[in-house]
CSV table of C-alpha atoms and ligand atoms in Angstrom, one decimal:
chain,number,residue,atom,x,y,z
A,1289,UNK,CA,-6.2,18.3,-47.4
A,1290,UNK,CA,-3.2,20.2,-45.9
A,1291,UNK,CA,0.0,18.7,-47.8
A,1292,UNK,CA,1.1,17.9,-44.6
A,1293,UNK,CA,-1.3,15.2,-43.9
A,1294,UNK,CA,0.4,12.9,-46.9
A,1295,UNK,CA,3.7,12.6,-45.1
A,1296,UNK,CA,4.8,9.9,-42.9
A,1297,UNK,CA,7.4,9.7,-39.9
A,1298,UNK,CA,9.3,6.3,-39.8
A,1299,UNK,CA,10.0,6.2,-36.1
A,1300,UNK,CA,12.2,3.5,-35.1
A,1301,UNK,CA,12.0,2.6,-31.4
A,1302,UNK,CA,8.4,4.0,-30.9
A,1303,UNK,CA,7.5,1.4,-28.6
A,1304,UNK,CA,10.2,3.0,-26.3
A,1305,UNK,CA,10.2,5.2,-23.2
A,1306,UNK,CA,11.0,8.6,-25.5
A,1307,UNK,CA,9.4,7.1,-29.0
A,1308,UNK,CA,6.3,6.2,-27.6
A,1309,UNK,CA,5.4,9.8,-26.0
A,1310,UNK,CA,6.5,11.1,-29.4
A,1311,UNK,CA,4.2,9.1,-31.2
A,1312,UNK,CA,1.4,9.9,-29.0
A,1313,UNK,CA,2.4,13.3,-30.1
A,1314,UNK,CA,2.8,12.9,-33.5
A,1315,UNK,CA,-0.6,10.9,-33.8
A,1316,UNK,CA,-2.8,13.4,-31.4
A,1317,UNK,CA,-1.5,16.7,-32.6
A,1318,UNK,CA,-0.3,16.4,-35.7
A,1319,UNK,CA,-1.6,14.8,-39.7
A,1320,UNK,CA,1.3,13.1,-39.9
A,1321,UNK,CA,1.2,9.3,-40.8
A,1322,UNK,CA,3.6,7.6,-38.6
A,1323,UNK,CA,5.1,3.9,-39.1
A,1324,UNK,CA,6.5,2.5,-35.8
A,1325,UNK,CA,9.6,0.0,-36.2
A,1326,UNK,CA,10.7,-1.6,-33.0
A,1327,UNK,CA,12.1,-4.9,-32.0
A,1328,UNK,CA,10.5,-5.0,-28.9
A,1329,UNK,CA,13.1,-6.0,-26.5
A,1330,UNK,CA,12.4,-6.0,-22.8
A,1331,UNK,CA,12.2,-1.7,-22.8
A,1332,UNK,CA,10.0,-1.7,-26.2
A,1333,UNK,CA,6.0,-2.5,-24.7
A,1334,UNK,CA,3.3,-1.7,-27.3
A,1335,UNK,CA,0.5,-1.1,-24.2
A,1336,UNK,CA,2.3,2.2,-23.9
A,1337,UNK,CA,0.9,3.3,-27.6
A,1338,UNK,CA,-2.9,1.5,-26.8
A,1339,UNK,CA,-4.4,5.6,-27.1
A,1340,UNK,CA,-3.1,5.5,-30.7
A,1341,UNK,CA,-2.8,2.0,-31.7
A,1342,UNK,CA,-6.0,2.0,-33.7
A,1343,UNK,CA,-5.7,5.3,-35.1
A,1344,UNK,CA,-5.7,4.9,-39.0
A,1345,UNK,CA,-2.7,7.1,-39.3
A,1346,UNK,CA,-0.6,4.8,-36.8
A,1347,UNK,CA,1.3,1.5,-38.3
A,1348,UNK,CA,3.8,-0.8,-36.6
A,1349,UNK,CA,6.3,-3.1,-37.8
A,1350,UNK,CA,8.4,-5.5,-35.5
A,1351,UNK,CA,11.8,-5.3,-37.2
A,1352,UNK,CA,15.4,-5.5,-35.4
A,1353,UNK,CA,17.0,-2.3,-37.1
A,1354,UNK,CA,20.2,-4.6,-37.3
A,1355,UNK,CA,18.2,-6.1,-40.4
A,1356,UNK,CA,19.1,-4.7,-43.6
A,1357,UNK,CA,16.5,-7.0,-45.6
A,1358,UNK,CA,13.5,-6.2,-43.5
A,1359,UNK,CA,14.4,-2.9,-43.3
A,1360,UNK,CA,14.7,-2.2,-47.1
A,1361,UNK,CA,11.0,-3.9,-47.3
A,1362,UNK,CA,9.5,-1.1,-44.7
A,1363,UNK,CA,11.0,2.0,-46.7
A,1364,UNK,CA,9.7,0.3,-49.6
A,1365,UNK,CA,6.2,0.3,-48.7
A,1366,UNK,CA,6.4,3.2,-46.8
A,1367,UNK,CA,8.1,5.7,-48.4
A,1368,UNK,CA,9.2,7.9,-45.6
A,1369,UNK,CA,9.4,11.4,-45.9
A,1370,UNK,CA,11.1,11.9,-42.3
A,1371,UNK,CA,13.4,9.3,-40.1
A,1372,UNK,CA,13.2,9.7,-36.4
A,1373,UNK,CA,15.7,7.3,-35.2
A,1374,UNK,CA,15.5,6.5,-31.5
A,1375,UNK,CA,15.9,3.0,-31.2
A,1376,UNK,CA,18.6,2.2,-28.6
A,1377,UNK,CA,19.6,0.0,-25.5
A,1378,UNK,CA,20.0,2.6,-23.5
A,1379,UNK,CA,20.5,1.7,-19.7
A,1380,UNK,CA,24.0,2.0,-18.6
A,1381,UNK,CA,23.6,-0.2,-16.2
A,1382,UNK,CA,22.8,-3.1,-18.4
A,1383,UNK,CA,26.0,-1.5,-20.8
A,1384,UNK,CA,28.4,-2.2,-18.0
A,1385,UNK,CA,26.9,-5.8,-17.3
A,1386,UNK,CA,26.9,-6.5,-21.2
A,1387,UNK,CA,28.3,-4.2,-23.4
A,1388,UNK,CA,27.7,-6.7,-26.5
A,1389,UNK,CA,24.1,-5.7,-27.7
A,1390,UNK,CA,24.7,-2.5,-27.4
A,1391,UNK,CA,27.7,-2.4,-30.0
A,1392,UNK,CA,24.9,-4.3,-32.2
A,1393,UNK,CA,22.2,-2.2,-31.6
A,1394,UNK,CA,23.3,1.4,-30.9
A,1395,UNK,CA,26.7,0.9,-33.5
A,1396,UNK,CA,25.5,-1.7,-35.8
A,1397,UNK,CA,22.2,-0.7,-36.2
A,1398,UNK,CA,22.7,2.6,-36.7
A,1399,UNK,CA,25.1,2.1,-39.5
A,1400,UNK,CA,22.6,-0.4,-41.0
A,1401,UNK,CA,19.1,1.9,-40.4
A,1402,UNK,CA,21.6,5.0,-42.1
A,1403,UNK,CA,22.5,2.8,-44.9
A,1404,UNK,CA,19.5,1.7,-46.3
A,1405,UNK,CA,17.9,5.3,-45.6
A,1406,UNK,CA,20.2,6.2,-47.8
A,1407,UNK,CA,20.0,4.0,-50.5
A,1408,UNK,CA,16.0,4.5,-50.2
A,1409,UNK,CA,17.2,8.4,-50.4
A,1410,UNK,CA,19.2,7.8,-53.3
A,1411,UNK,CA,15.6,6.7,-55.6
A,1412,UNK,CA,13.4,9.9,-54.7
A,1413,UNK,CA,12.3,12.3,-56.9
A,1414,UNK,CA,14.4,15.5,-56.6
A,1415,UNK,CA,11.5,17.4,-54.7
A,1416,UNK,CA,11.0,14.4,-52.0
A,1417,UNK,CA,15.1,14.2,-52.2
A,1418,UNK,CA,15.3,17.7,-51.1
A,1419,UNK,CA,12.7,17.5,-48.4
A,1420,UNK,CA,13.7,14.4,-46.6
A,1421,UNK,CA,15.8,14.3,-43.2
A,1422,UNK,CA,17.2,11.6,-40.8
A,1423,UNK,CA,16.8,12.7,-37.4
A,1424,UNK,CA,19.2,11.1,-35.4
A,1425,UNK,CA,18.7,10.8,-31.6
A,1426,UNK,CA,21.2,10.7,-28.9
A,1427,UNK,CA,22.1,12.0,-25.5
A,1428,UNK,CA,24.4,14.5,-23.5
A,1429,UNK,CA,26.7,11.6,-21.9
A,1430,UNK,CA,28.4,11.8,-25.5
A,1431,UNK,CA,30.2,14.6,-24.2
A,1432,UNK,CA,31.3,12.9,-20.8
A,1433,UNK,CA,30.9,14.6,-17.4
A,1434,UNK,CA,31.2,18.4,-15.8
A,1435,UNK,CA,33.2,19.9,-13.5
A,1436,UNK,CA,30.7,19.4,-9.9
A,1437,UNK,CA,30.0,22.3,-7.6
A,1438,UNK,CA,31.6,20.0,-4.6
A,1439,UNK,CA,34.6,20.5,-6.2
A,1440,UNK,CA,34.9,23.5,-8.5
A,1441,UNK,CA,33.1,26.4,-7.3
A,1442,UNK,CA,33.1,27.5,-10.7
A,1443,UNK,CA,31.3,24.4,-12.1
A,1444,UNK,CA,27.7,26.1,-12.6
A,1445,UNK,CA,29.7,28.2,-15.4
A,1446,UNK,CA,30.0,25.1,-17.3
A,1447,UNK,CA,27.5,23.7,-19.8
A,1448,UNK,CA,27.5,21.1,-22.6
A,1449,UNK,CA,27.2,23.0,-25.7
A,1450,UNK,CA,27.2,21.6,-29.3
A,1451,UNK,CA,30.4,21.9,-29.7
A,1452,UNK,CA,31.6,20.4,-26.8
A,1453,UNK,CA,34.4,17.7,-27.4
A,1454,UNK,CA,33.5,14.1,-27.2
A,1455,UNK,CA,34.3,11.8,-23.8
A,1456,UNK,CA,31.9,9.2,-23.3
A,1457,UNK,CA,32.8,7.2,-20.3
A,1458,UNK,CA,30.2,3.9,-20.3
A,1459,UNK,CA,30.0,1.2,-22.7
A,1460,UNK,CA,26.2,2.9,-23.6
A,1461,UNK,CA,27.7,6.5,-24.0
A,1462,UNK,CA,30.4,5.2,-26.2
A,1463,UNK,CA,28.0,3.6,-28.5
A,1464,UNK,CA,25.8,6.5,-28.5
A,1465,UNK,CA,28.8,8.7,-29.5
A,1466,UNK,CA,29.7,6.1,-32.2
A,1467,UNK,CA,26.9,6.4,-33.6
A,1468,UNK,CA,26.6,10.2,-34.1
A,1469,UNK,CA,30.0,10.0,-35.6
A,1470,UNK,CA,28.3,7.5,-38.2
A,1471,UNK,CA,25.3,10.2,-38.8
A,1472,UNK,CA,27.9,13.0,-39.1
A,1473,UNK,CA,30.0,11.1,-41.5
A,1474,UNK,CA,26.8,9.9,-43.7
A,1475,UNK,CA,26.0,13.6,-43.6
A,1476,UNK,CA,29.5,14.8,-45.0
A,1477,UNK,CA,30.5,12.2,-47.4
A,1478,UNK,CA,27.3,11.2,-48.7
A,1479,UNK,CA,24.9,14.7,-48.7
A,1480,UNK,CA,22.6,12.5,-47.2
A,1481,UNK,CA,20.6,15.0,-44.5
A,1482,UNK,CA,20.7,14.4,-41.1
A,1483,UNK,CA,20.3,16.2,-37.6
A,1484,UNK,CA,21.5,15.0,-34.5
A,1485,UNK,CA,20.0,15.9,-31.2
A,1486,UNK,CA,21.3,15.6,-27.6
A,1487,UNK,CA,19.4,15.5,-24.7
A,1488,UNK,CA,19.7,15.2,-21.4
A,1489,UNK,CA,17.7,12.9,-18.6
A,1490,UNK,CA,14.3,12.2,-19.4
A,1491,UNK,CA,11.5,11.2,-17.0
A,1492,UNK,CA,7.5,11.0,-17.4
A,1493,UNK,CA,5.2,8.6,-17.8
A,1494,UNK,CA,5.5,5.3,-19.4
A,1495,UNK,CA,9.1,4.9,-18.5
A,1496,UNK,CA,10.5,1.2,-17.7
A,1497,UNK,CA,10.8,0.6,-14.0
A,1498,UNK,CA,14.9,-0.3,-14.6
A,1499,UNK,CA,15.5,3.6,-14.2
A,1500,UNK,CA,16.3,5.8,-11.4
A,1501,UNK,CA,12.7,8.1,-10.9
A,1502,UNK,CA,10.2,5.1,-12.0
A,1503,UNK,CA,12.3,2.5,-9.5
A,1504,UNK,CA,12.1,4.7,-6.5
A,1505,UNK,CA,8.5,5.2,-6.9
A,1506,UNK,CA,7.8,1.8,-6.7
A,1507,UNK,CA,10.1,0.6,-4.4
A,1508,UNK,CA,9.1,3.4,-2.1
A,1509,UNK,CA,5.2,1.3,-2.5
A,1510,UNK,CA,6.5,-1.7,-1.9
A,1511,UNK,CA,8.3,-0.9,1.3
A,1512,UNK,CA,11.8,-1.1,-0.1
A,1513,UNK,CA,14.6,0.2,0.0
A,1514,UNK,CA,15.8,3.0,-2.0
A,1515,UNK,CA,19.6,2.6,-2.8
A,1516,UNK,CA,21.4,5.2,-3.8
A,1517,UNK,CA,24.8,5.3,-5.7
A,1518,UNK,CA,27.6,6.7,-3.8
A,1519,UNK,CA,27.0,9.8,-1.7
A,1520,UNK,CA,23.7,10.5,-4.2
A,1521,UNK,CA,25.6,14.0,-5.3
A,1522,UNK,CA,25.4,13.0,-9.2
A,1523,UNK,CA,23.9,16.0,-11.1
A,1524,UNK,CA,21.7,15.4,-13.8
A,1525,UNK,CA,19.5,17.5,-16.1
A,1526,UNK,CA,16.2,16.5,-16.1
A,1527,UNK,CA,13.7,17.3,-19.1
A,1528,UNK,CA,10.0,16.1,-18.9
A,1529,UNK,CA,9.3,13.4,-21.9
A,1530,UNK,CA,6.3,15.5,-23.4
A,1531,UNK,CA,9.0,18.3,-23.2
A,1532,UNK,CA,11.5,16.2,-25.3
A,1533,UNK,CA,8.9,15.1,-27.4
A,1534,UNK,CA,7.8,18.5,-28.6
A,1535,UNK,CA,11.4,19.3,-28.9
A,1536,UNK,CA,12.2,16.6,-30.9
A,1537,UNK,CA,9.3,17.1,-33.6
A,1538,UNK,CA,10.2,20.5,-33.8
A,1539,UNK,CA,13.7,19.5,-34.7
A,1540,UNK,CA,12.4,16.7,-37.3
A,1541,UNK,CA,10.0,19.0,-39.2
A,1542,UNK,CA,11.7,22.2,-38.8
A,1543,UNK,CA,15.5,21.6,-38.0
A,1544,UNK,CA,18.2,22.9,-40.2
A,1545,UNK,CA,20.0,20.1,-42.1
A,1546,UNK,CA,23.6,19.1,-40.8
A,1547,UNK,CA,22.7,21.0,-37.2
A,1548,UNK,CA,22.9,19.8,-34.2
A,1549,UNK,CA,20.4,20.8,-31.4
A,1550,UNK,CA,21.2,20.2,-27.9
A,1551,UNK,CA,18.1,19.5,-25.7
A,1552,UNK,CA,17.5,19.9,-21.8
A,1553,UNK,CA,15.7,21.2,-18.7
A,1554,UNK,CA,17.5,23.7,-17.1
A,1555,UNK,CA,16.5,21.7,-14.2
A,1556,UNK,CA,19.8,20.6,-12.5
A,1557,UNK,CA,19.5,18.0,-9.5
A,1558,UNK,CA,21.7,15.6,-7.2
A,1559,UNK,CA,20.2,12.3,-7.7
A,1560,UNK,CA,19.5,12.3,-3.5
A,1561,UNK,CA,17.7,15.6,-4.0
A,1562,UNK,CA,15.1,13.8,-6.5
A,1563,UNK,CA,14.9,10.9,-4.6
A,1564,UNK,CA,14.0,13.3,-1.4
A,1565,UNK,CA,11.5,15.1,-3.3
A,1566,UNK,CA,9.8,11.7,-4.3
A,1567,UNK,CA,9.8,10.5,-0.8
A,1568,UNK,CA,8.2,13.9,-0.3
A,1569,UNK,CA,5.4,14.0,-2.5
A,1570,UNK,CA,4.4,10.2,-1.2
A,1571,UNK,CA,4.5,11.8,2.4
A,1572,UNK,CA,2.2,13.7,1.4
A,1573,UNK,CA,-0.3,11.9,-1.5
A,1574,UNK,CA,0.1,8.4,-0.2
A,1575,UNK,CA,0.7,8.9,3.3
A,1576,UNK,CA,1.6,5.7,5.8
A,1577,UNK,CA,3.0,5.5,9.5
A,1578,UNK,CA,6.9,6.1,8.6
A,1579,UNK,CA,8.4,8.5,6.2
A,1580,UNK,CA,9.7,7.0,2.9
A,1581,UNK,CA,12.8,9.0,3.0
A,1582,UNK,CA,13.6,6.2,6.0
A,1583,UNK,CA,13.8,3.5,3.0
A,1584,UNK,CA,16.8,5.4,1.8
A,1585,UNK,CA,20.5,3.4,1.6
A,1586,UNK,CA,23.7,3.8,-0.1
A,1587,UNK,CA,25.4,1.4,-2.3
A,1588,UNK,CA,29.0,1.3,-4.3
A,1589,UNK,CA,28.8,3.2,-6.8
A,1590,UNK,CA,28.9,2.9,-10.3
A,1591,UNK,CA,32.4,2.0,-11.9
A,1592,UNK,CA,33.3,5.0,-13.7
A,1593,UNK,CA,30.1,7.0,-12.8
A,1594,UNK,CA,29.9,10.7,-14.2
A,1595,UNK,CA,29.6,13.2,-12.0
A,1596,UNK,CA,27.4,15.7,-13.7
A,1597,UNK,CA,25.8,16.5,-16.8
A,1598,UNK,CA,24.3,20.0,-17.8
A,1599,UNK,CA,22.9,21.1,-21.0
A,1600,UNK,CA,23.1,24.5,-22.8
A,1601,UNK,CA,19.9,24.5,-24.8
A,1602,UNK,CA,20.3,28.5,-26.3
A,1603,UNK,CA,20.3,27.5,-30.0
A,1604,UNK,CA,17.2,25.3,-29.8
A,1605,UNK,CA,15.6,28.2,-28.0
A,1606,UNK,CA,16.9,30.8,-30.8
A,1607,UNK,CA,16.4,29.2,-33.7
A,1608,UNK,CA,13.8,27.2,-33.3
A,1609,UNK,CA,11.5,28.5,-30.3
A,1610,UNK,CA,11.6,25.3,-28.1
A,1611,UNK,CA,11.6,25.9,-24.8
A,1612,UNK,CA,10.2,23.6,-21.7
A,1613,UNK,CA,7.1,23.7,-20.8
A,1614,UNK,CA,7.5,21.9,-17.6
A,1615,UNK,CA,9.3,22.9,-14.1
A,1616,UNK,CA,10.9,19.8,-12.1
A,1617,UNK,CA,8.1,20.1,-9.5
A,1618,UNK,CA,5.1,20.3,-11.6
A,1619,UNK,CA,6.3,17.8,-14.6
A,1620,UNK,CA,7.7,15.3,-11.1
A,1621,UNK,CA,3.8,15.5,-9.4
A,1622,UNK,CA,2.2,14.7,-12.8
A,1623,UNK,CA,5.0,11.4,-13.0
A,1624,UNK,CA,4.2,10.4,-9.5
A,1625,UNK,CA,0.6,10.5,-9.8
A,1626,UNK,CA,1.0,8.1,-13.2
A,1627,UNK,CA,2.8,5.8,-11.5
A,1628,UNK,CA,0.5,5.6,-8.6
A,1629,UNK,CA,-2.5,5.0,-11.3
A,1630,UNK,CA,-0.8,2.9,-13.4
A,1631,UNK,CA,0.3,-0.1,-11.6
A,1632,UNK,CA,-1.0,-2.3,-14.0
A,1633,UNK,CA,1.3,-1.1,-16.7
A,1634,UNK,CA,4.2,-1.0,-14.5
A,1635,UNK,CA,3.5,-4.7,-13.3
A,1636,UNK,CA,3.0,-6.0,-16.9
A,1637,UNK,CA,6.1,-4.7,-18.4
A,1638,UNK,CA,8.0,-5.8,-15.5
A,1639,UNK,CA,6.8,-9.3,-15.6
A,1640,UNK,CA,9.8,-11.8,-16.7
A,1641,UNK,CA,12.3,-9.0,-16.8
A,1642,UNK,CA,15.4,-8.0,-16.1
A,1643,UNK,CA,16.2,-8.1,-11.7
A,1644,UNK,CA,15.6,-4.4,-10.2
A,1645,UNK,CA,18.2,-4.8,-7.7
A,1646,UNK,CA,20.2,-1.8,-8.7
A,1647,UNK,CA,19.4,1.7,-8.6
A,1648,UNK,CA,21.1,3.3,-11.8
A,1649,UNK,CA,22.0,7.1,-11.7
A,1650,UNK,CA,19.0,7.4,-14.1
A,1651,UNK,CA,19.5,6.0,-17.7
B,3097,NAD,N1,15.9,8.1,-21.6
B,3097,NAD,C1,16.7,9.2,-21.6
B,3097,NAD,O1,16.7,9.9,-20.5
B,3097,NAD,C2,17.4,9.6,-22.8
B,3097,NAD,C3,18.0,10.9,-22.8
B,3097,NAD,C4,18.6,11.3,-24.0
B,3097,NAD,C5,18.7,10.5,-25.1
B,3097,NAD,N2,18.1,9.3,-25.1
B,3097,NAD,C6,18.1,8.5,-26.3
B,3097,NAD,O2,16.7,8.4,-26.8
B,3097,NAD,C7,16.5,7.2,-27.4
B,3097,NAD,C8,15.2,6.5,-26.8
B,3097,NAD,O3,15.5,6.3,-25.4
B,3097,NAD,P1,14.4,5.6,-24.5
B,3097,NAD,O4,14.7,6.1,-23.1
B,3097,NAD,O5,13.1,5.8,-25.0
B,3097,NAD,O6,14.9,4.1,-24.6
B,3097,NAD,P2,14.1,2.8,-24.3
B,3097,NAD,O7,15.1,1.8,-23.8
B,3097,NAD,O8,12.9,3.1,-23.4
B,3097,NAD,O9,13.4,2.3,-25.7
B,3097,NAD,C9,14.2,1.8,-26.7
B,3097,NAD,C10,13.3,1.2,-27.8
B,3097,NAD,O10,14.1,0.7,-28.9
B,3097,NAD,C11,13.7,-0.6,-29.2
B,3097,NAD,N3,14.9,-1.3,-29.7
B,3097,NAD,C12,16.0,-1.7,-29.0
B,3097,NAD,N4,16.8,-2.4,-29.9
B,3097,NAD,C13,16.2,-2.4,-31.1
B,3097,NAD,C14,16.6,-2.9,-32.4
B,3097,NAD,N5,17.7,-3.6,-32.5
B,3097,NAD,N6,15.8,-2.7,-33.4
B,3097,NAD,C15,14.6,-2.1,-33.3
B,3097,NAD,N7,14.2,-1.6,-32.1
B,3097,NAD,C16,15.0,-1.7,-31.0
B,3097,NAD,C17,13.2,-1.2,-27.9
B,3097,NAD,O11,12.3,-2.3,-28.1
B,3097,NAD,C18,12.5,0.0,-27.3
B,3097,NAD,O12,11.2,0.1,-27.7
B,3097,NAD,C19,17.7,6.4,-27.3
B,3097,NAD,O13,18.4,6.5,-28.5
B,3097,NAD,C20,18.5,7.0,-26.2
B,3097,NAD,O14,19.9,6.9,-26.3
B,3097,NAD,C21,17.4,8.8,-24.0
């Protein structure tokens, strides 16, 4: 048996948009044992892990990571070698209407999930010590927004690097950044080994139907309209999930301690343009008698909406080989096509939640 094979991943949030497809990852292409801890709030659905759920390696525990008790119980019996920390609220949307649960969850819990990892930590054996990491994940809208090209002609110059300065601008960035401060400060006072990643917009399969790409698929089905935010000349850059996935276990297993790894697609779009190019591929798989660009509107925007977001991903690519495997237009056919096959999923995950009147910039 490969030493590998005894280790397990406690992966908090795994019932999530991002945890899920790295579970899936985790249990289909790796030996690694992998304990799921999730809440399961309105974004956490456990139909999105049925391919793995009965895999022998696979465990999940419903636990709020705001729970210091419960949690001490699962590192107890688990004995993690490896912390993947995704669990989040993470629509900004919902941040704006109700900042409160995402000070608990994305502040609060954090500080609690880092706390008892720690003390956990703090009873290894040196060896197991010395091998362990918490692998802490976040997103580029830490660092704020970009110059835009309507406005700078200079602005492709400029990238979010890893040492770009801090400016979060929503309620959900702001917690985000809160928490990396939290990680970075466990990391310097304490020892205690962490690695923070920050990626930008994510979009696949299995992703709740609250966001930008899932919501204009299905509204474009149901003969809706598509509303767009502002003019729809928001940059974002957009990684395929699998993509982030692979990045993200590479960064857990292989990542240097006290680095962080900035994560993205090299794939920079207005959010109008990906609408367009969804309407487009509809045209032309799912044809009807009007084009579904003609469902398109535009709505105030967002109060204190960035502007643009662009990663630099050289040192993941450097030191650590990642790079994605996906292009926009292959990775958005393959999300289309899911979405089109999967109504059932989409339709039981949306049942009793929150209202899709608004179409977010994305996250
Ligand atoms: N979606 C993106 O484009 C993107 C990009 C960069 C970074 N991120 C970050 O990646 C992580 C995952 O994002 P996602 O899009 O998969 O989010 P998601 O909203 O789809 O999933 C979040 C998961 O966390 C669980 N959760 C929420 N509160 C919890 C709590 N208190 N205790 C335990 N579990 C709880 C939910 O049930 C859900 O399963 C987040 O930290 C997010 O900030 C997301």
């Amino acid at each position: 048996m490969k030493r590998q094979e005894n280790k397990l991943i406690l992966v908090t949030g795994g019932a999530g948009f991002i945890g899920s497809a790295v579970i899936r990852q985790l249990i289909n292409h790796t030996s690694y044992k992998v304990v799921n801890v999730d809440k399961l709030t309105y974004a956490g659905n456990l139909e999105s892990l049925l391919s793995v759920a009965n895999n022998e390696r696979y465990y999940f525990e419903q636990v709020d990571i705001c729970d210091a008790n419960s949690l001490k119980k699962v590192f107890a019996t688990y004995q993690p070698d490896i912390v993947m920390h995704l669990a989040a609220e993470s629509h900004v949307d919902r941040s704006i209407d109700g900042p409160s649960e995402f000070i608990q969850t994305n502040i609060v819990g954090t500080y609690t999930l880092l706390e008892q990892a720690r003390q956990y930590w703090n009873t290894l054996t040196t060896e197991k010590k010395l091998n362990f990491r918490f692998h802490h994940i976040s997103t580029d809208e830490v660092y704020g927004d970009l110059a835009h090209p309507d406005e700078d002609d200079n602005a492709k110059d400029s990238l979010f690097t890893e040492t770009t300065s801090y400016e979060p601008s929503s309620p959900y960035s702001a917690s985000k950044a809160s928490s990396d401060h939290l990680v970075r400060a466990w990391q310097r006072t304490y020892d205690f080994p962490t690695i923070i990643t920050n990626c930008s917009n994510n979009y696949g399969a299995y992703h709740f139907p609250e966001k930008l790409i899932p919501l204009v698929i299905l509204n474009a089905l149901e003969g809706k309209e598509l509303p767009i935010y502002g003019k729809g000349n928001q940059i974002r850059d957009w990684l395929f999930v699998e993509d982030h996935a692979r990045a993200l276990i590479l960064v857990a297993t292989q990542g240097k301690i006290g680095e962080t790894y900035n994560i993205g697609g090299h794939n920079e779009k207005q959010n109008i343009e990906v609408v367009k190019i969804i309407c487009n591929i509809l045209d032309e798989i799912r044809p009807k008698s009007t084009k579904y660009a003609e469902q398109i509107t535009y709505v105030k925007d967002r109060p204190g909406h960035d502007m643009r977001y662009a990663i630099d991903a050289t040192k993941i690519q450097q030191k650590l080989g990642w790079t994605p495997q996906e292009t926009f237009e292959t990775g958005i056919k393959k999300t289309v096509q899911w979405y089109l096959d999967n109504q059932q999923w989409c339709k039981n995950v949306q049942d009793g939640s929150y209202q899709i009147e608004k179409l977010g910039s994305n996250k």
